[in-house]
Amino acid sequence: MRVLLINTNTRADMTAAPPVGAACVATAAAGAGHEVRLLDLCFVRDRARALASTVSSFRPEVVGLSIRNLENVNLLRPISYVGDAKTVVEEVRALTDAPIVLGGSGASLCPGELLRALRADYVVAGDGEETFVALLAELAEGRTPHGLPGVGLLEQGTLRFVPPAFSLASFGSPQLARWVDLGRYQRMGSSYTVQTKRGCCQHCVYCTYNQALEGRAMRLRPPADVVAEIEEAVRRYGISDFEFVDSVFNEPIDHCREILERIVRSPWKARFTAMGMTPRRLDREFLSLMWEAGFRSFMMTPDSASDPVLRSYGKGLRVEELAAAASALDGTRFTVLWFFLIGGPGETHETIDETIAFVRRHVAGAKGPLHPMAHLYFGMRVYPATRLWDVAQREGFVGPASNPLDALWYVSPKLDIDRAVDQLVQASLRHPEVGIGFDEKYLALSGFGAAVGGAFGMVKPYWVDTAGFNRLLIATGLRRLLRPRDAARQIQERIAAQRAAVRAATG
Ligand code: B12
């Protein structure tokens, strides 16, 4: 069959994400004998025209839409992307009768709700490779794909959905550069993205990784396979910057270590970064191995630096482990961005102070790491099938009728929102190393920054320079001037409306 895959994600800022998921599916479909084309809308200026010319020249028999982000997951400054995806579906419908299949992490999180909202034909949740190929086989035979794990469809308005089995034991290279023009991403500061495993065995209360997205069972890619993918990208496509996109890169640690050791032994050199590092067991020896492999930066996701909150978030971490990782980092030259989720279950003003004190001491006051940063996000997004959903339901933040596409949030009832937002804003005014969710407002400007930075040979990923930029804003008084003045009121109104809707629905 002729299969057109479309990457609908158009976030073209310094966090631009090459459509690696769509590339996985494209490689699998091509491997099954289909004729495949991937249309990447990320940097396309005239979307309607790009769609029209691709559909008329390729004449697809099936169209698959990769939907990564439902929204920006930011309570201080929310943006939804569902409307954009709906427009793409409508535009495709006007051009062809080919069935439309939704996939990607956005589709996995809310399969039924997204299928209804976008009025597509099918939805695929979880791993796309085997499921999409199985779906194509059914469609090629003219059958309605009933009962396939991970596939959903609407029949007379009723959702028929079989949850994904996450049975794909291992997975191969998505051959990203075969499908995607990586030049544009690289100019924005983004890298070639690599996944070394799927599944997450942690138990964080809010998280969807071990549920809808990847399941709990760890599916590790053989280290030799991972390094062969990197080597091919270096040698064949001249790529020098890579980013690992695992949920948690350094767990299981032995698998991660083997990948790093293989990279160290390789004759070529490249630069690496990763999101989703846990501070657990991040000691000097492991950091040296990372450095030797070519790591210069990474993101760490402890979420809190208060023991009671780490417990209630289900992180399985203690502050002393965070502090140990911070002191192992002292004296090194890594750039580290720490992520904290403020305001989840159990958070109080005192525990916020504890986290800020940790940031002041170990991030702002760090001796050695280059440009350390801490991002403090406020509020927790509530997704179905997580333990947070049950907590939020008990406390009246969500109810049986809540639609997860409606950006549902949880904020600890022990907090006065005004005071909590002020705690974060004050920390950001005092320390250039502190970013708060509101700063995302200025992310769009990073495209311009990337163009200038690239011309002056700035090091990737470009977020490593955020602290320097903030220092300039603080010195010129601009950061105070631009601080979010009525963020607290807006959040209060949003949360009050969400709770009122739950009360109205439950009578
Ligand atoms: C790594 C990562 C990042 C990195 C990205 C680095 C980079 N250069 O790519 C960083 C930290 C920069 C980042 C930023 C953001 N991220 Co992020 N990120 C992830 C993470 C951990 C992995 C994504 C990934 O690459 N996976 C690997 C690929 C192979 O998997 P996949 O895309 O899901 O594809 C598979 C299936 O979905 C399916 N599939 C995909 N497409 C299609 C298409 C069809 C037709 C079919 C049938 C199947 C299919 O098959 C694929 C292979 O099995 C996910 C969480 C997760 N565990 O998935 C969050 C996640 C994708 N991010 C998310 C969000 C919200 C964001 C931000 C908007 C946050 C922010 N406010 O800045 C930004 C957006 C950036 C952007 N430009 O889009 C959300 C998206 C969903 C949502 N809640 O809206 C996720 C799911 C986390 C979450 N639970 O909230 N992110």
Coordinates of C-alpha atoms and ligand atoms in Angstrom, one line a residue:
M1 CA 0.0 0.0 0.0
R2 CA 1.1 3.6 -0.4
V3 CA 1.4 5.0 3.1
L4 CA 1.8 8.6 3.9
L5 CA 3.0 9.5 7.4
I6 CA 2.7 13.1 8.6
N7 CA 4.6 14.6 11.5
T8 CA 2.1 17.2 12.8
N9 CA 4.4 18.7 15.5
T10 CA 5.4 22.2 14.6
R11 CA 7.2 23.3 17.7
A12 CA 10.2 24.8 16.0
D13 CA 12.0 26.3 18.9
M14 CA 15.2 25.2 20.6
T15 CA 13.4 22.1 21.9
A16 CA 12.5 21.1 18.3
A17 CA 12.1 17.3 18.3
P18 CA 12.9 15.3 15.1
P19 CA 9.9 12.9 14.5
V20 CA 11.8 9.8 15.6
G21 CA 8.5 7.9 16.4
A22 CA 7.1 8.5 12.9
A23 CA 10.5 7.3 11.5
C24 CA 10.2 4.1 13.6
V25 CA 6.8 3.4 12.0
A26 CA 8.0 4.4 8.5
T27 CA 10.9 2.0 8.7
A28 CA 8.6 -0.8 10.0
A29 CA 6.0 -0.2 7.2
A30 CA 8.7 0.0 4.5
G31 CA 10.2 -3.2 5.9
A32 CA 6.8 -4.9 5.5
G33 CA 6.8 -4.0 1.8
H34 CA 4.7 -0.8 1.8
E35 CA 5.6 2.3 -0.2
V36 CA 6.2 4.9 2.4
R37 CA 6.6 8.7 2.4
L38 CA 7.1 10.9 5.5
L39 CA 6.0 14.5 5.4
D40 CA 7.5 16.5 8.2
L41 CA 5.4 19.7 8.9
C42 CA 7.8 21.1 11.5
F43 CA 9.4 23.8 9.4
V44 CA 6.8 24.0 6.6
R45 CA 5.5 27.5 6.1
D46 CA 2.5 26.8 3.9
R47 CA 1.0 23.6 5.4
A48 CA -2.1 23.4 3.1
R49 CA 0.1 23.6 0.0
A50 CA 2.6 21.0 1.3
L51 CA -0.3 18.6 2.1
A52 CA -2.0 19.2 -1.3
S53 CA 1.1 18.6 -3.4
T54 CA 2.2 15.5 -1.4
V55 CA -1.3 13.9 -1.6
S56 CA -1.7 14.7 -5.3
S57 CA 1.7 13.3 -6.2
F58 CA 1.8 10.3 -3.9
R59 CA -1.9 9.3 -3.8
P60 CA -1.7 7.6 -0.4
E61 CA -4.0 4.7 0.4
V62 CA -3.5 5.2 4.1
V63 CA -2.5 8.4 6.0
G64 CA -0.9 8.1 9.4
L65 CA -0.6 11.2 11.6
S66 CA 2.0 11.3 14.3
I67 CA 0.7 13.4 17.2
R68 CA 3.4 14.0 19.8
N69 CA 2.2 16.8 22.0
L70 CA -1.3 17.4 23.2
E71 CA -0.2 20.6 24.9
N72 CA 2.8 22.2 26.4
V73 CA 2.0 20.9 29.9
N74 CA 2.4 24.3 31.5
L75 CA -0.1 25.5 34.0
L76 CA 1.5 29.0 34.2
R77 CA 1.2 29.4 30.4
P78 CA -1.0 26.7 28.8
I79 CA -1.1 26.1 25.0
S80 CA -3.1 23.3 23.4
Y81 CA -2.0 21.6 20.1
V82 CA -5.1 19.6 19.6
G83 CA -6.8 22.3 17.4
D84 CA -3.8 22.2 15.0
A85 CA -3.9 18.5 14.7
K86 CA -7.7 18.7 14.0
T87 CA -7.0 21.1 11.2
V88 CA -4.5 18.7 9.6
V89 CA -7.1 15.9 9.7
E90 CA -9.7 18.2 8.1
E91 CA -7.2 19.3 5.4
V92 CA -6.3 15.7 4.6
R93 CA -9.9 14.7 4.5
A94 CA -10.6 17.4 1.9
L95 CA -7.8 15.9 -0.3
T96 CA -8.3 12.2 -0.1
D97 CA -10.6 9.4 1.0
A98 CA -7.7 7.3 2.4
P99 CA -8.3 6.2 6.0
I100 CA -6.6 8.4 8.6
V101 CA -4.7 6.7 11.5
L102 CA -3.6 8.6 14.6
G103 CA -0.4 7.6 16.5
G104 CA 2.3 9.0 18.7
S105 CA 2.5 9.8 22.4
G106 CA -0.5 12.2 22.3
A107 CA -2.6 9.4 20.8
S108 CA -1.3 6.9 23.3
L109 CA -2.3 9.1 26.3
C110 CA -5.9 9.7 25.3
P111 CA -6.7 7.3 22.4
G112 CA -10.5 7.5 22.5
E113 CA -10.8 11.2 23.3
L114 CA -8.4 12.1 20.5
L115 CA -10.1 9.8 18.0
R116 CA -13.5 11.5 18.8
A117 CA -12.1 15.0 18.9
L118 CA -10.2 14.7 15.6
R119 CA -12.7 12.5 13.8
A120 CA -10.0 10.2 12.4
D121 CA -10.7 6.6 11.5
Y122 CA -8.3 4.6 13.7
V123 CA -6.0 5.3 16.6
V124 CA -2.8 3.3 17.5
A125 CA -1.6 3.5 21.1
G126 CA 1.8 2.4 22.4
D127 CA 4.6 1.1 20.2
G128 CA 3.7 1.7 16.6
E129 CA 6.0 -0.7 14.6
E130 CA 4.1 -4.0 14.8
T131 CA 0.7 -2.5 15.5
F132 CA 0.7 -0.2 12.5
V133 CA 2.0 -3.0 10.2
A134 CA -0.8 -5.3 11.5
L135 CA -3.4 -2.6 10.9
L136 CA -2.1 -2.0 7.3
A137 CA -2.4 -5.8 6.6
E138 CA -6.0 -5.7 7.7
L139 CA -6.8 -2.6 5.6
A140 CA -5.0 -4.1 2.6
E141 CA -7.4 -7.1 2.8
G142 CA -10.4 -4.7 3.1
R143 CA -11.1 -5.9 6.6
T144 CA -12.1 -3.8 9.6
P145 CA -9.3 -4.1 12.1
H146 CA -11.2 -5.5 15.1
G147 CA -9.4 -6.9 18.2
L148 CA -5.8 -5.8 17.4
P149 CA -3.9 -4.8 20.5
G150 CA -3.3 -1.1 20.6
V151 CA -5.8 -0.2 17.9
G152 CA -9.0 1.8 18.5
L153 CA -11.9 2.7 16.2
L154 CA -15.4 4.1 16.6
E155 CA -18.4 2.0 15.6
Q156 CA -21.7 3.9 15.6
G157 CA -20.2 6.3 18.1
T158 CA -18.9 3.6 20.4
L159 CA -15.2 3.2 21.0
R160 CA -13.8 -0.3 20.3
F161 CA -10.3 -0.2 21.8
V162 CA -7.9 -3.0 22.8
P163 CA -5.1 -1.7 25.0
P164 CA -1.6 -2.1 23.7
A165 CA 0.3 -5.3 24.7
F166 CA 3.8 -3.7 24.7
S167 CA 4.9 -7.1 23.4
L168 CA 7.6 -5.7 21.0
A169 CA 10.6 -7.4 22.8
S170 CA 13.2 -5.2 21.1
F171 CA 13.2 -2.6 18.4
G172 CA 15.7 -1.5 15.8
S173 CA 17.0 1.7 14.3
P174 CA 14.4 4.1 13.1
Q175 CA 16.8 5.2 10.4
L176 CA 15.9 8.8 11.3
A177 CA 18.1 10.5 8.6
R178 CA 16.5 8.3 5.9
W179 CA 13.2 10.0 6.5
V180 CA 13.8 13.4 8.0
D181 CA 15.9 16.4 6.9
L182 CA 17.9 16.8 10.1
G183 CA 19.7 20.0 8.9
R184 CA 16.8 22.2 10.1
Y185 CA 16.7 20.5 13.5
Q186 CA 20.4 20.8 13.9
R187 CA 20.3 24.5 13.1
M188 CA 17.7 25.0 15.9
G189 CA 20.2 23.3 18.3
S190 CA 18.5 19.9 18.3
S191 CA 20.3 16.7 17.9
Y192 CA 19.9 13.3 16.3
T193 CA 17.7 11.5 18.8
V194 CA 18.3 7.9 20.0
Q195 CA 16.3 5.6 22.1
T196 CA 18.0 2.7 23.9
K197 CA 15.1 1.2 25.7
R198 CA 11.4 1.3 26.3
G199 CA 9.4 0.7 29.4
C200 CA 9.9 2.2 32.9
C201 CA 10.0 0.3 36.1
Q202 CA 9.7 3.4 38.4
H203 CA 6.5 4.3 40.3
C204 CA 6.2 8.1 40.1
V205 CA 2.6 8.8 40.9
Y206 CA 1.9 11.2 38.1
C207 CA 3.8 9.5 35.3
T208 CA 2.4 8.0 32.1
Y209 CA 5.6 6.4 30.8
N210 CA 5.1 3.1 32.6
Q211 CA 1.4 3.1 31.7
A212 CA 0.0 4.3 28.4
L213 CA 3.3 5.2 26.7
E214 CA 5.8 2.4 27.2
G215 CA 4.4 0.0 29.8
R216 CA 6.3 -1.2 32.8
A217 CA 8.3 -4.1 31.3
M218 CA 11.8 -2.9 30.3
R219 CA 12.6 -3.7 26.7
L220 CA 16.3 -3.1 26.3
R221 CA 17.9 -2.6 22.9
P222 CA 21.2 -4.5 22.6
P223 CA 24.0 -1.9 23.3
A224 CA 25.8 -3.0 20.1
D225 CA 22.7 -2.1 18.1
V226 CA 22.4 1.3 19.7
V227 CA 26.1 2.1 19.0
A228 CA 25.8 0.8 15.4
E229 CA 22.9 3.3 14.8
I230 CA 25.1 6.2 16.2
E231 CA 28.1 5.1 14.2
E232 CA 26.0 5.0 11.0
A233 CA 24.7 8.5 11.6
V234 CA 28.2 9.8 12.2
R235 CA 29.8 8.1 9.2
R236 CA 27.1 8.3 6.7
Y237 CA 25.3 11.5 7.6
G238 CA 28.1 13.4 9.3
I239 CA 26.1 13.9 12.5
S240 CA 28.1 15.1 15.5
D241 CA 25.4 15.8 18.2
F242 CA 23.1 13.1 19.7
E243 CA 20.4 13.1 22.4
F244 CA 19.2 10.1 24.2
V245 CA 15.4 10.2 24.6
D246 CA 14.8 7.3 27.0
S247 CA 12.4 7.9 29.9
V248 CA 15.4 7.4 32.2
F249 CA 18.7 7.1 30.5
N250 CA 20.9 5.8 33.3
E251 CA 18.6 2.9 34.4
P252 CA 19.2 0.0 34.3
I253 CA 22.7 1.3 35.0
D254 CA 24.6 -1.7 33.6
H255 CA 22.9 -1.5 30.2
C256 CA 23.6 2.3 30.1
R257 CA 27.3 1.6 31.2
E258 CA 27.8 -0.9 28.4
I259 CA 26.5 1.6 25.8
L260 CA 28.9 4.3 27.1
E261 CA 31.8 1.9 27.2
R262 CA 31.2 0.9 23.6
I263 CA 31.1 4.5 22.6
V264 CA 34.4 5.2 24.4
R265 CA 36.0 2.3 22.5
S266 CA 34.7 3.5 19.1
P267 CA 37.2 5.3 16.8
W268 CA 34.9 8.2 16.1
K269 CA 34.0 11.1 18.4
A270 CA 30.6 12.7 19.0
R271 CA 28.8 14.9 21.6
F272 CA 26.0 13.5 23.7
T273 CA 23.2 14.8 25.9
A274 CA 20.3 13.1 27.6
M275 CA 17.0 14.1 29.2
G276 CA 15.6 12.0 32.1
M277 CA 18.7 11.2 34.1
T278 CA 18.1 10.0 37.7
P279 CA 20.5 11.2 40.4
R280 CA 20.5 7.7 41.8
R281 CA 24.0 6.2 41.7
L282 CA 25.4 9.1 39.7
D283 CA 28.8 9.0 41.1
R284 CA 32.2 10.3 40.0
E285 CA 33.2 7.1 38.2
F286 CA 30.0 7.1 36.2
L287 CA 30.2 10.8 35.4
S288 CA 33.8 10.3 34.2
L289 CA 32.6 7.5 31.9
M290 CA 29.9 9.9 30.5
W291 CA 32.5 12.6 30.0
E292 CA 34.8 10.3 28.2
A293 CA 32.0 9.1 25.9
G294 CA 31.4 12.7 24.9
F295 CA 28.6 13.9 27.3
R296 CA 28.9 17.6 28.1
S297 CA 25.3 18.3 29.3
F298 CA 22.2 16.5 30.5
M299 CA 18.9 17.0 32.2
M300 CA 18.1 15.5 35.6
T301 CA 14.6 14.9 36.8
P302 CA 14.4 14.4 40.6
D303 CA 11.1 16.5 40.8
S304 CA 11.6 17.6 44.4
A305 CA 14.3 18.1 47.0
S306 CA 12.2 17.4 50.0
D307 CA 12.0 13.9 51.5
P308 CA 8.3 13.9 52.4
V309 CA 7.4 15.1 48.9
L310 CA 9.8 12.6 47.2
R311 CA 7.9 9.9 49.1
S312 CA 4.5 11.2 48.2
Y313 CA 5.5 11.5 44.5
G314 CA 6.6 7.8 44.7
K315 CA 10.1 8.7 43.4
G316 CA 12.0 6.1 45.4
L317 CA 14.7 8.8 45.9
R318 CA 16.1 10.6 49.0
V319 CA 17.4 14.1 49.2
E320 CA 20.8 12.7 50.3
E321 CA 21.0 10.9 46.9
L322 CA 20.4 14.2 45.1
A323 CA 23.0 15.9 47.3
A324 CA 25.5 13.0 46.5
A325 CA 24.9 13.5 42.8
A326 CA 25.4 17.2 43.2
S327 CA 28.6 16.8 45.0
A328 CA 29.9 14.3 42.5
L329 CA 29.2 17.0 39.9
D330 CA 31.2 19.6 41.8
G331 CA 34.4 20.3 40.0
T332 CA 33.2 18.8 36.7
R333 CA 32.4 20.8 33.6
F334 CA 29.0 19.3 32.8
T335 CA 26.1 21.6 32.2
V336 CA 23.1 20.2 34.1
L337 CA 19.5 21.2 34.0
W338 CA 17.6 20.0 37.0
F339 CA 13.8 19.6 36.8
F340 CA 11.5 20.1 39.7
L341 CA 7.7 19.6 39.8
I342 CA 6.3 21.9 42.5
G343 CA 2.8 21.6 43.9
G344 CA 2.0 17.9 43.6
P345 CA 0.5 15.7 46.4
G346 CA 2.0 16.5 49.8
E347 CA 3.6 19.8 48.8
T348 CA 3.5 22.6 51.4
H349 CA 5.2 26.1 51.5
E350 CA 7.9 24.6 53.8
T351 CA 8.7 21.8 51.3
I352 CA 8.9 24.3 48.5
D353 CA 11.4 26.2 50.6
E354 CA 13.4 23.0 51.0
T355 CA 13.6 22.5 47.3
I356 CA 14.5 26.1 46.7
A357 CA 17.2 25.9 49.4
F358 CA 18.6 22.8 47.7
V359 CA 18.7 24.7 44.4
R360 CA 20.3 27.7 46.0
R361 CA 23.0 25.5 47.5
H362 CA 23.6 22.8 45.0
V363 CA 22.6 24.4 41.7
A364 CA 23.1 28.2 42.0
G365 CA 26.0 27.7 44.4
A366 CA 27.6 24.7 42.6
K367 CA 31.3 24.8 42.3
G368 CA 32.5 23.5 39.0
P369 CA 29.6 22.6 36.7
L370 CA 29.2 25.0 33.9
H371 CA 26.0 27.0 33.7
P372 CA 23.9 24.8 36.0
M373 CA 20.2 25.4 35.8
A374 CA 17.0 24.4 37.7
H375 CA 13.6 24.5 36.2
L376 CA 10.7 24.8 38.6
Y377 CA 7.3 23.8 37.1
F378 CA 4.1 24.5 39.0
G379 CA 1.2 22.0 39.3
M380 CA 0.9 18.5 38.1
R381 CA -0.9 17.4 34.9
V382 CA -3.4 14.6 35.7
Y383 CA -3.5 11.7 33.2
P384 CA -5.9 8.7 33.3
A385 CA -4.6 5.4 34.7
T386 CA -2.0 7.1 37.0
R387 CA -2.1 7.0 40.8
L388 CA -2.3 10.8 40.7
W389 CA -5.7 10.4 38.9
D390 CA -7.1 8.5 41.9
V391 CA -5.7 11.1 44.4
A392 CA -7.1 13.9 42.2
Q393 CA -10.5 12.2 42.0
R394 CA -10.6 11.8 45.8
E395 CA -9.8 15.4 46.2
G396 CA -12.3 16.7 43.6
F397 CA -9.8 17.8 40.9
V398 CA -11.2 15.3 38.3
G399 CA -14.3 13.1 38.1
P400 CA -15.6 10.2 36.1
A401 CA -16.8 12.7 33.4
S402 CA -13.5 14.6 33.1
N403 CA -12.0 14.6 29.6
P404 CA -8.1 14.3 29.8
L405 CA -7.8 16.3 26.6
D406 CA -9.0 19.3 28.7
A407 CA -5.6 19.8 30.4
L408 CA -6.6 18.6 33.9
W409 CA -4.3 19.8 36.8
Y410 CA -3.6 19.0 40.4
V411 CA -2.3 21.5 42.9
S412 CA -1.7 20.5 46.5
P413 CA -4.6 21.8 48.6
K414 CA -2.1 22.6 51.3
L415 CA -0.8 25.5 49.2
D416 CA -2.0 29.1 48.9
I417 CA -1.4 29.6 45.2
D418 CA -0.5 33.3 45.5
R419 CA 2.2 32.5 48.0
A420 CA 3.5 29.5 46.1
V421 CA 3.8 31.3 42.8
D422 CA 5.6 34.1 44.7
Q423 CA 8.1 31.7 46.2
L424 CA 9.0 30.5 42.6
V425 CA 9.1 34.0 41.2
Q426 CA 11.3 35.3 44.0
A427 CA 13.7 32.4 43.4
S428 CA 13.9 33.2 39.7
L429 CA 14.6 36.9 40.4
R430 CA 17.4 36.1 42.8
H431 CA 19.1 33.3 40.8
P432 CA 19.7 33.4 37.1
E433 CA 20.1 29.6 37.4
V434 CA 16.4 29.3 38.1
G435 CA 13.8 29.0 35.4
I436 CA 10.1 28.9 36.0
G437 CA 7.3 27.6 33.7
F438 CA 6.4 31.2 32.7
D439 CA 9.7 31.6 30.9
E440 CA 8.3 29.3 28.2
K441 CA 6.6 32.4 26.9
Y442 CA 9.9 33.4 25.4
L443 CA 10.8 30.0 23.9
A444 CA 9.6 31.1 20.5
L445 CA 12.4 33.7 20.5
S446 CA 14.9 30.9 20.8
G447 CA 14.6 30.2 17.0
F448 CA 16.2 33.6 16.4
G449 CA 18.7 32.9 19.2
A450 CA 19.6 29.6 17.5
A451 CA 20.2 31.3 14.2
V452 CA 22.6 33.8 15.8
G453 CA 24.1 31.3 18.2
G454 CA 24.7 28.8 15.3
A455 CA 26.5 31.5 13.3
F456 CA 28.8 32.2 16.3
G457 CA 29.5 28.5 16.9
M458 CA 27.6 28.3 20.2
V459 CA 27.6 24.8 21.7
K460 CA 24.5 22.5 21.5
P461 CA 22.1 22.0 23.0
Y462 CA 21.4 25.8 23.1
W463 CA 19.6 25.6 26.5
V464 CA 23.0 25.4 28.1
D465 CA 23.2 29.2 27.7
T466 CA 19.9 30.0 29.5
A467 CA 21.5 30.9 32.8
G468 CA 23.8 33.4 31.0
F469 CA 20.8 34.9 29.3
N470 CA 18.9 35.2 32.6
R471 CA 22.0 36.8 34.2
L472 CA 21.7 39.6 31.6
L473 CA 17.9 39.9 32.2
I474 CA 18.5 40.3 36.0
A475 CA 21.4 42.7 35.6
T476 CA 19.3 45.0 33.3
G477 CA 16.2 44.7 35.5
L478 CA 14.2 43.2 32.7
R479 CA 13.5 40.0 34.6
R480 CA 11.7 41.9 37.3
L481 CA 9.8 43.9 34.7
L482 CA 8.8 40.8 32.8
R483 CA 7.8 38.7 35.9
P484 CA 4.4 37.0 35.7
R485 CA 2.2 39.5 37.5
D486 CA -1.2 37.8 37.4
A487 CA -0.1 34.1 36.9
A488 CA -1.4 33.2 40.4
R489 CA -4.9 34.6 39.7
Q490 CA -5.1 32.9 36.4
I491 CA -4.1 29.5 37.9
Q492 CA -6.6 30.0 40.7
E493 CA -9.4 30.6 38.2
R494 CA -8.4 27.6 36.1
I495 CA -8.3 25.3 39.1
A496 CA -11.6 26.7 40.4
A497 CA -13.3 26.2 37.1
Q498 CA -11.9 22.6 36.8
R499 CA -13.2 21.7 40.3
A500 CA -16.6 23.4 39.6
A501 CA -17.0 21.3 36.5
V502 CA -16.4 18.1 38.5
R503 CA -18.9 19.2 41.1
A504 CA -21.5 20.0 38.4
A505 CA -21.0 16.7 36.7
T506 CA -21.3 14.6 39.9
G507 CA -24.2 16.6 41.1
Ligands
B12_1 C1 12.7 13.0 25.1 C2 11.5 13.8 25.4 C3 11.6 15.2 25.3 C4 12.9 15.9 24.9 C5 12.9 15.9 23.3 C6 14.3 15.9 22.8 C7 14.3 15.8 21.3 N1 15.2 16.5 20.6 O1 13.5 15.1 20.7 C8 12.6 17.3 25.4 C9 13.1 17.3 26.9 C10 13.3 18.5 24.7 C11 11.1 17.3 25.4 C12 10.4 18.5 25.2 C13 9.0 18.5 25.2 N2 8.2 17.5 25.5 CO1 8.8 15.7 25.7 N3 9.1 13.9 25.9 C14 10.2 13.2 25.7 C15 10.0 11.7 26.0 C16 10.6 11.2 27.3 C17 10.4 10.7 24.8 C18 10.0 11.1 23.4 C19 10.6 10.2 22.4 O2 11.5 10.7 21.6 N4 10.3 8.9 22.4 C20 10.8 7.9 21.4 C21 9.9 7.7 20.2 C22 10.4 6.5 19.4 O3 8.6 7.3 20.7 P1 7.2 7.9 20.2 O4 7.5 9.3 19.6 O5 6.2 7.8 21.3 O6 6.8 7.0 19.0 C23 6.3 5.7 19.1 C24 4.8 5.6 19.3 O7 4.2 6.8 19.8 C25 4.3 5.4 17.9 N5 4.0 6.4 16.9 C26 4.6 7.6 16.8 N6 4.1 8.3 15.7 C27 3.2 7.5 15.1 C28 2.5 7.7 14.0 C29 1.6 6.7 13.6 C30 0.7 6.8 12.4 C31 1.5 5.5 14.4 C32 0.5 4.4 14.0 C33 2.3 5.3 15.5 C34 3.2 6.3 15.9 O8 5.3 4.5 17.4 C35 6.6 5.0 17.8 C36 7.5 3.8 17.9 O9 7.0 2.8 18.7 C37 8.4 11.6 26.0 C38 7.8 10.7 27.0 C39 7.8 9.3 26.5 N7 8.3 8.4 27.3 O10 7.4 9.0 25.4 C40 8.0 13.1 26.4 C41 6.8 13.7 25.8 C42 6.6 13.3 24.4 N8 6.9 15.2 25.9 C43 5.9 15.8 26.1 C44 5.8 17.2 26.1 C45 4.5 17.8 26.5 C46 7.0 18.0 25.8 C47 7.0 19.5 25.7 C48 5.8 20.2 25.0 C49 7.3 20.1 27.1 C50 7.5 21.6 27.1 N9 6.5 22.3 27.7 O11 8.4 22.1 26.6 C51 8.3 19.7 24.8 C52 8.0 19.7 23.3 C53 9.2 19.6 22.5 C54 8.8 19.6 21.0 N10 9.5 20.3 20.2 O12 7.9 18.8 20.6 C55 4.7 14.9 26.3 C56 3.7 14.9 25.1 C57 2.3 14.5 25.4 C58 1.6 15.6 26.1 N11 1.4 15.5 27.4 O13 1.2 16.6 25.5 C59 5.4 13.5 26.6 C60 4.6 12.3 26.2 C61 5.7 13.5 28.2 C62 4.4 13.5 29.0 N12 3.9 12.4 29.5 O14 3.8 14.5 29.2 N13 10.6 16.1 25.4

